[in-house]
Short mmCIF file of C-alpha atoms in Angstrom, two decimals:
data_model
loop_
_atom_site.label_atom_id
_atom_site.label_comp_id
_atom_site.label_asym_id
_atom_site.label_seq_id
_atom_site.Cartn_x
_atom_site.Cartn_y
_atom_site.Cartn_z
CA MET A 1 -48.12 54.09 -18.07
CA ILE A 2 -45.97 52.17 -15.03
CA GLU A 3 -42.94 54.96 -14.53
CA LYS A 4 -40.24 51.68 -13.57
CA PRO A 5 -37.03 52.54 -12.61
CA GLN A 6 -34.65 51.57 -13.11
CA TYR A 7 -32.17 51.87 -9.62
CA ASN A 8 -34.80 50.69 -6.70
CA PHE A 9 -32.41 51.11 -3.07
CA VAL A 10 -35.40 51.88 -1.98
CA ASN A 11 -37.80 50.26 0.88
CA ARG A 12 -41.33 50.54 1.37
CA VAL A 13 -43.46 49.27 -0.58
CA GLU A 14 -45.46 52.68 -2.05
CA ASP A 15 -42.30 53.96 -4.06
CA THR A 16 -41.89 50.31 -5.71
CA TYR A 17 -45.12 50.22 -6.55
CA PRO A 18 -47.68 53.57 -8.10
CA PHE A 19 -49.79 53.87 -5.58
CA ASP A 20 -52.96 53.31 -7.29
CA GLN A 21 -51.16 49.73 -7.45
CA ILE A 22 -50.82 48.65 -4.00
CA THR A 23 -52.84 45.53 -3.79
CA LEU A 24 -51.92 42.71 -1.42
CA ASP A 25 -50.45 39.95 -3.98
CA ASN A 26 -47.52 43.43 -5.00
CA THR A 27 -47.25 43.81 -1.27
CA ILE A 28 -47.20 40.20 -0.64
CA ARG A 29 -44.59 40.12 -3.01
CA PHE A 30 -42.88 42.79 -1.85
CA ILE A 31 -41.40 41.34 1.02
CA ASN A 32 -40.55 37.79 -0.42
CA PRO A 33 -38.65 39.03 -3.17
CA LEU A 34 -37.90 36.24 -4.06
CA LEU A 35 -41.58 35.08 -6.08
CA PRO A 36 -41.70 36.68 -9.98
CA SER A 37 -43.25 39.71 -11.19
CA GLU A 38 -45.29 40.84 -14.09
CA GLU A 39 -43.59 44.80 -14.04
CA PHE A 40 -40.30 43.63 -12.14
CA PRO A 41 -39.53 40.15 -13.64
CA HIS A 42 -35.52 40.98 -13.13
CA MET A 43 -35.36 43.15 -11.10
CA MET A 44 -33.93 44.15 -6.41
CA ASN A 45 -34.91 45.81 -4.72
CA THR A 46 -33.17 47.00 -1.89
CA LEU A 47 -34.31 44.10 0.49
CA GLN A 48 -33.86 41.46 -2.02
CA ILE A 49 -29.52 43.04 -2.53
CA SER A 50 -29.83 42.38 1.48
CA LEU A 51 -30.83 39.12 1.70
CA ALA A 52 -28.59 37.97 -0.81
CA ALA A 53 -25.88 39.97 1.05
CA LEU A 54 -27.56 37.96 4.12
CA ALA A 55 -26.99 34.72 2.20
CA LEU A 56 -23.62 34.78 0.72
CA VAL A 57 -22.27 36.02 4.26
CA SER A 58 -24.10 33.13 5.94
CA ALA A 59 -22.38 30.67 3.30
CA LEU A 60 -18.91 31.65 3.19
CA ALA A 61 -18.87 31.68 7.72
CA VAL A 62 -20.39 28.27 7.16
CA LEU A 63 -17.58 27.43 5.35
CA ASN A 64 -15.23 29.14 7.30
CA PRO A 65 -15.12 29.31 11.05
CA ALA A 66 -12.82 30.09 11.48
CA ARG A 67 -12.21 33.18 9.38
CA TYR A 68 -15.70 34.69 11.12
CA PHE A 69 -15.88 32.93 15.07
CA PHE A 70 -12.86 33.32 16.03
CA ASN A 71 -12.13 30.20 18.19
CA GLY A 72 -9.52 30.34 19.65
CA ASN A 73 -8.45 26.35 19.53
CA SER A 74 -9.97 25.60 16.31
CA VAL A 75 -8.11 24.94 13.43
CA ILE A 76 -8.64 26.69 9.46
CA SER A 77 -10.99 24.99 8.02
CA PRO A 78 -9.69 24.09 3.54
CA ASN A 79 -10.92 26.10 1.30
CA THR A 80 -12.96 23.32 -0.28
CA LEU A 81 -15.17 26.85 -2.88
CA ALA A 82 -11.65 26.05 -4.64
CA ARG A 83 -12.31 22.26 -4.88
CA ALA A 84 -15.55 22.46 -5.62
CA SER A 85 -15.90 20.57 -9.39
CA SER A 86 -17.28 16.79 -9.62
CA PRO A 87 -16.75 14.35 -8.74
CA SER A 88 -18.24 16.12 -5.05
CA VAL A 89 -16.27 17.43 -2.70
CA ASN A 90 -17.29 18.17 0.55
CA PRO A 91 -15.70 20.04 3.49
CA ALA A 92 -14.13 18.64 6.52
CA SER A 93 -14.96 20.37 9.63
CA ILE A 94 -11.23 19.81 11.64
CA SER A 95 -11.01 18.68 14.74
CA PRO A 96 -8.00 20.64 16.95
CA LEU A 97 -4.72 18.38 17.46
CA ASP A 98 -5.05 17.74 21.56
CA SER A 99 -0.92 18.12 21.16
CA GLY A 100 2.09 19.92 19.36
CA ASP A 101 2.48 23.21 17.56
CA VAL A 102 -1.18 23.80 16.72
CA SER A 103 -0.36 26.72 15.31
CA MET A 104 1.82 25.70 13.05
CA LYS A 105 0.23 22.22 11.78
CA ASP A 106 -2.63 24.33 10.87
CA ASP A 107 -1.81 25.20 7.03
CA ARG A 108 -1.25 21.09 6.73
CA ILE A 109 -3.82 19.71 7.95
CA ALA A 110 -6.04 22.37 6.07
CA ARG A 111 -3.74 21.57 2.79
CA ILE A 112 -4.20 17.77 3.29
CA SER A 113 -8.02 17.79 4.14
CA SER A 114 -8.63 20.34 0.62
CA THR A 115 -6.92 16.34 -0.67
CA ILE A 116 -10.08 14.59 0.69
CA ARG A 117 -12.63 13.96 -1.52
CA ILE A 118 -15.83 12.06 -0.57
CA ILE A 119 -17.14 10.12 -3.78
CA PRO A 120 -21.08 9.89 -2.18
CA ASP A 121 -23.20 5.59 -3.01
CA PHE A 122 -19.58 4.06 -2.21
CA PRO A 123 -19.89 1.16 -1.72
CA LYS A 124 -22.78 0.23 -0.74
CA PRO A 125 -25.92 2.98 -0.95
CA GLY A 126 -26.05 5.81 1.87
CA ILE A 127 -21.58 5.65 2.29
CA MET A 128 -20.23 8.84 1.52
CA PHE A 129 -16.45 7.72 0.65
CA GLN A 130 -13.14 9.29 2.00
CA ASP A 131 -10.90 9.06 -1.15
CA ILE A 132 -7.42 10.04 0.40
CA THR A 133 -6.11 8.82 -3.14
CA THR A 134 -6.33 11.49 -4.12
CA MET A 135 -4.24 13.66 -0.93
CA LEU A 136 -1.69 10.80 -2.36
CA LEU A 137 -1.44 12.58 -5.72
CA ASP A 138 -0.09 15.44 -3.72
CA PRO A 139 3.47 14.98 -2.54
CA VAL A 140 3.18 18.22 -0.50
CA ALA A 141 0.31 17.17 1.30
CA PHE A 142 1.30 13.29 1.81
CA LYS A 143 4.55 14.27 2.73
CA ASP A 144 2.67 17.10 5.73
CA THR A 145 1.29 13.70 6.71
CA ILE A 146 3.01 11.75 7.35
CA ASP A 147 5.45 14.54 9.28
CA LEU A 148 2.01 15.01 11.56
CA PHE A 149 2.32 11.76 12.57
CA VAL A 150 6.42 11.21 12.57
CA GLU A 151 6.32 14.57 14.88
CA ARG A 152 4.58 12.95 17.36
CA TYR A 153 5.60 9.83 17.37
CA LYS A 154 9.62 10.55 17.50
CA ASN A 155 11.27 9.75 19.53
CA LYS A 156 13.84 12.86 19.87
CA ASP A 157 16.44 10.92 21.95
CA ILE A 158 16.66 8.01 19.50
CA SER A 159 20.06 9.06 17.33
CA VAL A 160 19.44 9.18 14.18
CA VAL A 161 23.58 9.26 12.50
CA ALA A 162 23.14 9.71 8.22
CA GLY A 163 19.87 8.47 8.78
CA ILE A 164 20.25 4.95 10.14
CA VAL A 165 18.67 4.92 13.57
CA THR A 166 20.15 3.35 16.63
CA ILE A 167 16.99 -0.26 17.05
CA ARG A 168 19.72 -2.79 15.97
CA GLY A 169 21.68 -5.18 17.28
CA VAL A 170 22.47 -9.17 16.37
CA HIS A 171 21.22 -9.05 12.09
CA GLN A 172 19.03 -11.64 12.16
CA THR A 173 18.96 -14.48 9.55
CA ALA A 174 15.97 -15.29 6.22
CA GLN A 175 15.40 -18.19 8.37
CA THR A 176 12.62 -16.51 11.95
CA ALA A 177 10.72 -13.86 12.09
CA LYS A 178 12.05 -12.58 14.75
CA PRO A 179 13.27 -8.95 14.77
CA PRO A 180 16.34 -7.76 15.52
CA ALA A 181 17.51 -7.46 19.37
CA PRO A 182 17.56 -3.44 20.46
CA HIS A 183 20.15 -1.87 21.11
CA ARG A 184 20.32 -0.53 24.38
CA THR A 185 20.87 3.36 24.97
CA THR A 186 17.37 3.60 23.21
CA PRO A 187 15.41 4.22 24.88
CA TYR A 188 12.12 3.04 27.16
CA ASN A 189 9.71 4.92 25.53
CA ALA A 190 10.10 4.45 22.25
CA ILE A 191 8.16 3.33 19.14
CA TRP A 192 8.94 -0.49 18.69
CA ASN A 193 6.33 -1.72 15.99
CA ILE A 194 3.99 0.45 13.51
CA CYS A 195 0.85 -2.43 12.81
CA GLY A 196 -0.46 -0.96 9.24
CA VAL A 197 -4.32 -3.14 8.73
CA GLU A 198 -3.80 -4.55 4.96
CA ALA A 199 -4.26 -2.03 2.54
CA ARG A 200 -4.50 1.67 2.35
CA GLY A 201 -2.12 0.81 6.42
CA PHE A 202 -0.27 -0.03 4.43
CA ILE A 203 0.66 2.93 1.96
CA PHE A 204 0.97 5.40 5.76
CA GLY A 205 2.61 2.05 8.05
CA PRO A 206 4.91 2.49 5.96
CA PRO A 207 6.68 5.81 6.07
CA ILE A 208 6.63 6.13 8.93
CA ALA A 209 8.06 3.23 10.67
CA LEU A 210 11.42 4.10 8.49
CA ARG A 211 11.30 7.47 9.73
CA ILE A 212 11.50 6.52 13.21
CA GLY A 213 13.11 3.81 13.48
CA ALA A 214 10.87 1.38 14.04
CA LYS A 215 9.42 -2.22 12.52
CA PHE A 216 6.64 -1.50 10.40
CA VAL A 217 4.12 -5.33 10.48
CA PRO A 218 1.86 -6.04 8.33
CA MET A 219 -1.77 -6.90 9.11
CA ARG A 220 -3.72 -8.42 6.68
CA LYS A 221 -6.87 -10.76 5.27
CA PRO A 222 -6.86 -14.04 5.30
CA ASN A 223 -3.84 -16.80 4.30
CA ARG A 224 -2.37 -13.70 2.75
CA LEU A 225 0.25 -13.96 5.26
CA PRO A 226 2.72 -16.75 4.30
CA GLY A 227 4.24 -19.23 7.83
CA ALA A 228 2.98 -18.75 11.30
CA VAL A 229 0.71 -16.93 11.49
CA ILE A 230 -2.92 -16.08 14.28
CA SER A 231 -6.35 -15.10 13.80
CA GLU A 232 -7.94 -13.19 14.95
CA GLU A 233 -12.02 -13.26 13.80
CA TYR A 234 -15.13 -10.01 13.47
CA SER A 235 -17.85 -8.37 13.55
CA LEU A 236 -19.09 -7.06 10.27
CA GLU A 237 -21.87 -5.00 9.91
CA TYR A 238 -23.58 -8.54 8.20
CA GLY A 239 -21.21 -11.50 9.02
CA THR A 240 -17.43 -11.98 9.56
CA ASP A 241 -14.41 -10.96 8.80
CA ILE A 242 -11.07 -12.24 10.16
CA MET A 243 -7.05 -10.53 10.60
CA GLU A 244 -3.98 -12.23 10.86
CA MET A 245 -0.70 -11.26 12.28
CA HIS A 246 2.71 -13.14 11.69
CA VAL A 247 3.68 -15.70 15.13
CA GLY A 248 7.51 -13.68 16.20
CA ALA A 249 6.57 -10.54 14.27
CA VAL A 250 6.08 -8.36 17.78
CA GLN A 251 7.22 -9.28 21.10
CA ALA A 252 5.51 -9.18 24.35
CA GLY A 253 6.33 -5.44 25.36
CA GLU A 254 7.43 -3.63 22.72
CA ARG A 255 5.69 -0.84 22.13
CA THR A 256 3.16 -0.56 18.81
CA LEU A 257 1.34 1.98 16.83
CA VAL A 258 -1.60 0.79 15.44
CA VAL A 259 -2.71 3.21 12.13
CA ASP A 260 -5.29 3.00 9.45
CA ASP A 261 -6.24 5.71 6.85
CA LEU A 262 -9.35 5.86 8.99
CA ILE A 263 -11.99 5.03 11.25
CA ALA A 264 -14.99 4.77 11.21
CA THR A 265 -17.14 1.73 13.85
CA GLY A 266 -13.51 1.15 15.09
CA GLY A 267 -14.22 -2.47 14.78
CA THR A 268 -10.84 -3.47 12.06
CA LEU A 269 -8.51 -1.77 14.89
CA VAL A 270 -10.76 -3.80 17.64
CA ALA A 271 -9.60 -6.47 15.82
CA ALA A 272 -5.62 -5.28 15.28
CA ILE A 273 -5.49 -4.31 19.09
CA ASN A 274 -7.22 -7.68 20.04
CA LEU A 275 -3.89 -9.44 17.71
CA LEU A 276 -1.21 -7.76 19.13
CA GLU A 277 -2.46 -8.46 23.61
CA ARG A 278 -3.12 -11.64 22.47
CA VAL A 279 1.13 -11.36 21.98
CA GLY A 280 1.87 -9.60 25.13
CA ALA A 281 2.49 -6.15 23.04
CA GLU A 282 2.16 -2.34 23.98
CA ILE A 283 -0.83 -0.69 21.78
CA VAL A 284 0.21 3.52 22.41
CA GLU A 285 -1.53 4.74 20.79
CA CYS A 286 -3.89 4.21 17.32
CA ALA A 287 -3.26 6.67 14.47
CA CYS A 288 -5.45 6.98 11.42
CA VAL A 289 -5.71 10.10 8.92
CA ILE A 290 -9.28 10.31 9.56
CA GLU A 291 -11.80 9.87 11.96
CA LEU A 292 -16.23 9.49 11.06
CA PRO A 293 -16.95 10.76 14.78
CA ASP A 294 -20.59 9.82 14.22
CA LEU A 295 -20.07 6.07 14.10
CA LYS A 296 -18.85 6.34 17.72
CA GLY A 297 -15.15 4.21 16.56
CA ARG A 298 -13.04 6.56 19.45
CA ASP A 299 -15.52 4.28 22.51
CA ARG A 300 -15.41 1.80 20.78
CA LEU A 301 -10.93 1.24 21.82
CA GLY A 302 -11.29 0.86 24.95
CA ASP A 303 -8.84 2.90 27.10
CA LYS A 304 -5.96 3.25 23.71
CA PRO A 305 -5.94 6.18 23.08
CA LEU A 306 -6.41 7.75 19.34
CA PHE A 307 -4.94 9.94 17.34
CA VAL A 308 -6.37 11.37 14.33
CA LEU A 309 -5.33 14.50 12.29
CA ILE A 310 -9.39 15.71 10.01
CA SER A 311 -12.71 14.76 11.74
CA SER A 312 -15.41 14.39 9.48
CA ASN A 313 -18.88 14.94 9.83
CA MET B 1 19.81 -4.59 -13.67
CA SER B 2 19.79 -5.52 -10.48
CA ALA B 3 21.28 -3.69 -8.20
CA GLY B 4 23.70 -6.07 -7.29
CA GLU B 5 25.50 -5.53 -10.84
CA ASN B 6 28.14 -3.03 -9.11
CA GLY B 7 29.35 -5.37 -6.34
CA ASP B 8 27.87 -4.34 -3.07
CA PRO B 9 30.74 -2.47 -1.89
CA ASP B 10 29.01 -1.45 1.95
CA GLY B 11 26.68 -4.58 2.47
CA ARG B 12 23.46 -2.90 1.99
CA ILE B 13 22.10 -5.60 -0.47
CA ASN B 14 23.58 -8.65 1.60
CA GLY B 15 21.64 -6.80 3.91
CA ILE B 16 18.72 -7.39 2.49
CA LYS B 17 19.01 -10.32 1.08
CA SER B 18 19.77 -12.00 4.77
CA ALA B 19 16.02 -10.48 5.47
CA LEU B 20 14.23 -11.91 3.71
CA ARG B 21 12.69 -15.69 3.98
CA VAL B 22 10.99 -18.05 2.13
CA ILE B 23 8.32 -20.11 2.65
CA PRO B 24 7.91 -23.60 1.02
CA ASN B 25 4.23 -24.67 -0.17
CA PHE B 26 2.51 -21.45 -0.83
CA PRO B 27 -0.44 -20.55 -1.08
CA LYS B 28 0.41 -24.00 -2.42
CA PRO B 29 1.92 -26.92 -3.45
CA GLY B 30 5.54 -26.48 -5.06
CA ILE B 31 5.95 -22.88 -4.87
CA MET B 32 8.94 -21.44 -3.11
CA PHE B 33 7.34 -17.80 -1.33
CA GLN B 34 9.50 -15.25 -1.14
CA ASP B 35 8.43 -13.33 1.56
CA ILE B 36 8.96 -9.57 2.10
CA THR B 37 7.50 -8.93 5.52
CA THR B 38 10.83 -10.20 7.65
CA LEU B 39 12.75 -7.59 5.89
CA LEU B 40 9.98 -4.78 7.46
CA LEU B 41 11.03 -5.64 10.44
CA ASP B 42 14.83 -5.12 10.14
CA PRO B 43 15.12 -0.47 9.78
CA LYS B 44 17.77 -0.81 8.80
CA ALA B 45 17.58 -3.00 5.54
CA PHE B 46 14.21 -2.23 4.84
CA LYS B 47 16.01 1.79 5.55
CA ASP B 48 18.82 0.52 2.69
CA THR B 49 15.21 -0.77 0.20
CA ILE B 50 13.83 2.36 -0.38
CA ASP B 51 17.40 4.12 -0.97
CA LEU B 52 18.72 1.70 -3.23
CA PHE B 53 15.10 2.68 -5.15
CA VAL B 54 15.22 6.05 -4.48
CA GLU B 55 18.94 6.67 -5.35
CA HIS B 56 18.51 4.48 -9.31
CA TYR B 57 15.41 6.70 -10.08
CA LYS B 58 16.19 10.49 -8.45
CA HIS B 59 17.34 12.37 -11.29
CA GLU B 60 14.97 10.08 -13.80
CA SER B 61 12.35 13.09 -12.92
CA ILE B 62 9.71 10.05 -12.22
CA SER B 63 7.14 12.10 -11.45
CA VAL B 64 4.00 9.39 -9.99
CA ILE B 65 4.79 6.19 -8.81
CA ALA B 66 2.12 3.68 -9.43
CA GLY B 67 2.38 1.17 -7.04
CA ILE B 68 0.79 -2.61 -7.33
CA GLU B 69 -2.57 -3.97 -4.76
CA ALA B 70 -1.07 -4.64 -1.65
CA ARG B 71 2.20 -4.94 -1.17
CA GLY B 72 3.45 -2.77 -3.39
CA PHE B 73 2.72 -0.52 -1.37
CA ILE B 74 5.03 -0.63 0.66
CA PHE B 75 7.44 0.08 -0.66
CA GLY B 76 5.85 2.16 -2.94
CA PRO B 77 4.75 5.49 -1.58
CA SER B 78 8.21 5.90 0.57
CA ILE B 79 9.70 6.11 -3.01
CA ALA B 80 6.96 8.39 -4.38
CA LEU B 81 7.97 10.99 -0.73
CA ALA B 82 11.62 10.31 -1.60
CA ILE B 83 11.33 11.57 -4.80
CA GLY B 84 8.54 13.99 -4.59
CA ALA B 85 6.57 12.04 -6.89
CA LYS B 86 2.62 10.50 -6.45
CA PHE B 87 2.31 7.56 -5.37
CA VAL B 88 -0.73 6.06 -7.59
CA PRO B 89 -1.90 2.63 -6.32
CA LEU B 90 -2.73 -0.02 -8.49
CA ARG B 91 -6.64 -2.41 -7.12
CA LYS B 92 -7.86 -4.85 -7.40
CA PRO B 93 -11.37 -4.52 -9.14
CA LYS B 94 -14.06 -2.41 -7.70
CA LYS B 95 -11.78 -1.66 -4.87
CA LEU B 96 -11.05 2.03 -5.42
CA PRO B 97 -14.79 4.69 -5.24
CA GLY B 98 -15.53 6.82 -7.97
CA GLU B 99 -14.14 6.15 -12.01
CA VAL B 100 -11.92 3.65 -12.95
CA ILE B 101 -10.01 2.84 -15.81
CA SER B 102 -9.33 -1.26 -15.90
CA GLU B 103 -6.97 -3.59 -17.67
CA LYS B 104 -7.68 -7.31 -17.85
CA TYR B 105 -5.44 -9.80 -17.41
CA ILE B 106 -4.14 -13.92 -17.64
CA LEU B 107 -2.66 -15.84 -14.97
CA GLU B 108 -1.40 -19.42 -15.40
CA TYR B 109 -5.00 -20.42 -14.96
CA GLY B 110 -8.06 -18.07 -15.70
CA SER B 111 -7.94 -13.64 -15.44
CA ASP B 112 -7.65 -10.96 -12.71
CA CYS B 113 -8.12 -7.50 -12.93
CA LEU B 114 -6.04 -4.69 -12.48
CA GLU B 115 -7.94 -1.44 -11.84
CA MET B 116 -6.66 2.84 -11.16
CA HIS B 117 -8.28 5.82 -11.21
CA VAL B 118 -9.32 8.23 -14.11
CA GLY B 119 -7.11 11.57 -13.35
CA ALA B 120 -4.75 10.03 -10.96
CA VAL B 121 -2.25 10.05 -13.93
CA LYS B 122 -2.05 12.40 -17.49
CA SER B 123 -0.46 12.51 -20.82
CA GLY B 124 3.59 14.13 -20.13
CA ASP B 125 3.65 11.83 -16.34
CA ARG B 126 6.67 9.68 -15.87
CA ALA B 127 5.98 6.15 -13.59
CA LEU B 128 7.59 3.93 -12.31
CA VAL B 129 5.59 0.89 -11.45
CA VAL B 130 6.58 -0.89 -8.24
CA ASP B 131 6.18 -4.54 -5.96
CA ASP B 132 7.85 -6.39 -4.09
CA LEU B 133 8.67 -9.63 -6.41
CA ILE B 134 8.21 -10.12 -10.44
CA ALA B 135 7.64 -13.78 -11.60
CA THR B 136 5.94 -14.41 -14.74
CA GLY B 137 5.84 -9.69 -15.89
CA GLY B 138 1.83 -10.52 -15.72
CA THR B 139 0.80 -7.92 -13.30
CA ILE B 140 2.98 -6.05 -13.99
CA CYS B 141 2.89 -5.85 -18.08
CA ALA B 142 -1.24 -4.79 -17.23
CA ALA B 143 -0.06 -2.14 -15.13
CA ILE B 144 2.05 -0.04 -17.79
CA ASN B 145 -0.71 -1.13 -20.20
CA LEU B 146 -2.94 0.45 -17.77
CA LEU B 147 -1.08 4.32 -17.04
CA GLU B 148 0.07 3.77 -20.55
CA ARG B 149 -3.24 3.86 -22.38
CA ALA B 150 -3.05 7.62 -19.35
CA GLY B 151 -0.49 8.57 -21.20
CA ALA B 152 1.69 8.02 -19.18
CA GLU B 153 5.47 7.15 -20.37
CA VAL B 154 5.86 4.33 -17.84
CA VAL B 155 10.70 4.89 -17.09
CA GLY B 156 10.58 1.50 -16.05
CA CYS B 157 10.35 -0.84 -12.97
CA ALA B 158 11.54 -1.51 -10.18
CA SER B 159 10.92 -4.50 -7.87
CA VAL B 160 12.79 -5.97 -4.57
CA ILE B 161 12.74 -9.18 -5.71
CA GLU B 162 13.17 -11.62 -9.49
CA VAL B 163 12.09 -15.26 -9.03
CA PRO B 164 14.92 -15.69 -13.42
CA ASP B 165 13.33 -18.88 -14.67
CA LEU B 166 9.35 -17.23 -14.90
CA LYS B 167 11.63 -14.79 -17.74
CA GLY B 168 9.50 -11.60 -16.45
CA ARG B 169 12.77 -9.94 -17.59
CA GLU B 170 12.17 -10.87 -21.70
CA ARG B 171 9.30 -10.24 -20.74
CA LEU B 172 9.24 -6.03 -19.99
CA LYS B 173 11.96 -5.86 -22.54
CA SER B 174 10.18 -7.02 -25.33
CA HIS B 175 8.27 -4.44 -24.05
CA GLY B 176 10.73 -1.93 -23.95
CA LYS B 177 10.96 -1.96 -20.65
CA GLU B 178 13.18 -1.56 -17.84
CA LEU B 179 12.93 -3.33 -15.06
CA TYR B 180 15.32 -2.69 -11.92
CA VAL B 181 15.44 -5.60 -9.27
CA LEU B 182 17.60 -5.56 -5.43
CA VAL B 183 17.47 -9.46 -4.87
CA GLU B 184 17.60 -12.74 -7.55
CA SER B 185 15.22 -15.11 -5.38
CA GLN B 186 17.01 -17.83 -3.67
CA PHE B 187 15.44 -20.81 -2.97
CA GLU B 188 16.84 -23.29 -0.14
CA PRO B 189 13.35 -22.99 1.78
CA THR B 190 13.87 -21.72 5.14
CA THR B 191 12.50 -23.84 8.85
CA GLN B 192 10.15 -21.43 11.12
#
């Protein structure tokens, strides 16, 4: 009759199995506690407890690196444990902001990132789709997203009186697409235009434009914009697509941002950049909520800087 | 109701109206297309547009702004941000990832379909539908159906422009829904 201990916190095989029952098989089971055992099918010994604890700590460390491996430059990872429910949500690793007050923005980016969900195999198998619509359901996260962009691009020298920004001059009639002439005291480094790429760029671009007093210029699929347009053909994985912009929406020399929800390969943003350069605009930066760095979109932008809130591997 | 019913004391509506343009024969002959993109090139007029919507709805306890792809995406999110509501995009088929509900609706020739994410709105939500323009009201009615199927209460519909002859307002009224617009469409064609 083998005496089975109720709690076994020793780590010697001789204390787990009676001496005359120490066999090669039992010893192997002792070393690898994950193997089921007839005598002790559910009992955990010290080794099993240690391994379980180590696995838990490792999992926590992976999901919260800033907590366990402090790096002065990194931003806190999102708390994905609270959101681990179907449809699947994966942690998005965070890239540090390259300027500005990082410590203040940490909490906001963590919240924003935790609201973005990932839909696997959309629009086709193998693609992990970053869905920002869940962020739009969280008014604080959406507002924080816009605030982060506005803080970067708002020229603090522009006087804002009761929300009316001084970028206006002659009031234009409906006949032309020409924008109002700039006010003389507007600083030269103000942003004139936000270009948003259809359709998710339409969600983020206009709120930023409204806050910084810039024009919003939609860039659309073919045959959507009425009137005179210029078109740019660009490559997709299979085949090509066309992006269009209104003639006269952007004037030569105007400082311009391009905004989209996400940059992947960068093909769409490059098409937008080409359209703007054809009319002589000065492209200050491309701004996206999410970057997929593995797809190397940033490199395709060439000399055009890219600013993102979240970098997702 | 339209925003101009009580006059235009601060000239905001006039500013908005004069920032719009009409392109004849787009997308096909006979259609006078109301183009809002010129409004977006006038930061003051664009801001006034959003302000007028926010002023009209901010005391209605609206929890959801539903914007219809794609021009509803230009106006809806800013209204949502200003009043602290969720923004829910209503999209053409196969654009939204994950689980959706669909509503088919009739066009002049054929039919189209509008989709919304499952779980975006829930029972108890008070929703406002936003688009740039209402014509016959077919698309907006599809949007109302989607929201009501998900259990939301549709408080009203808002658009920048109304084309009165196409009777969209009457169609909404027959569903018991109020329509708020800023501008009634102009019919004079404008040259570029």
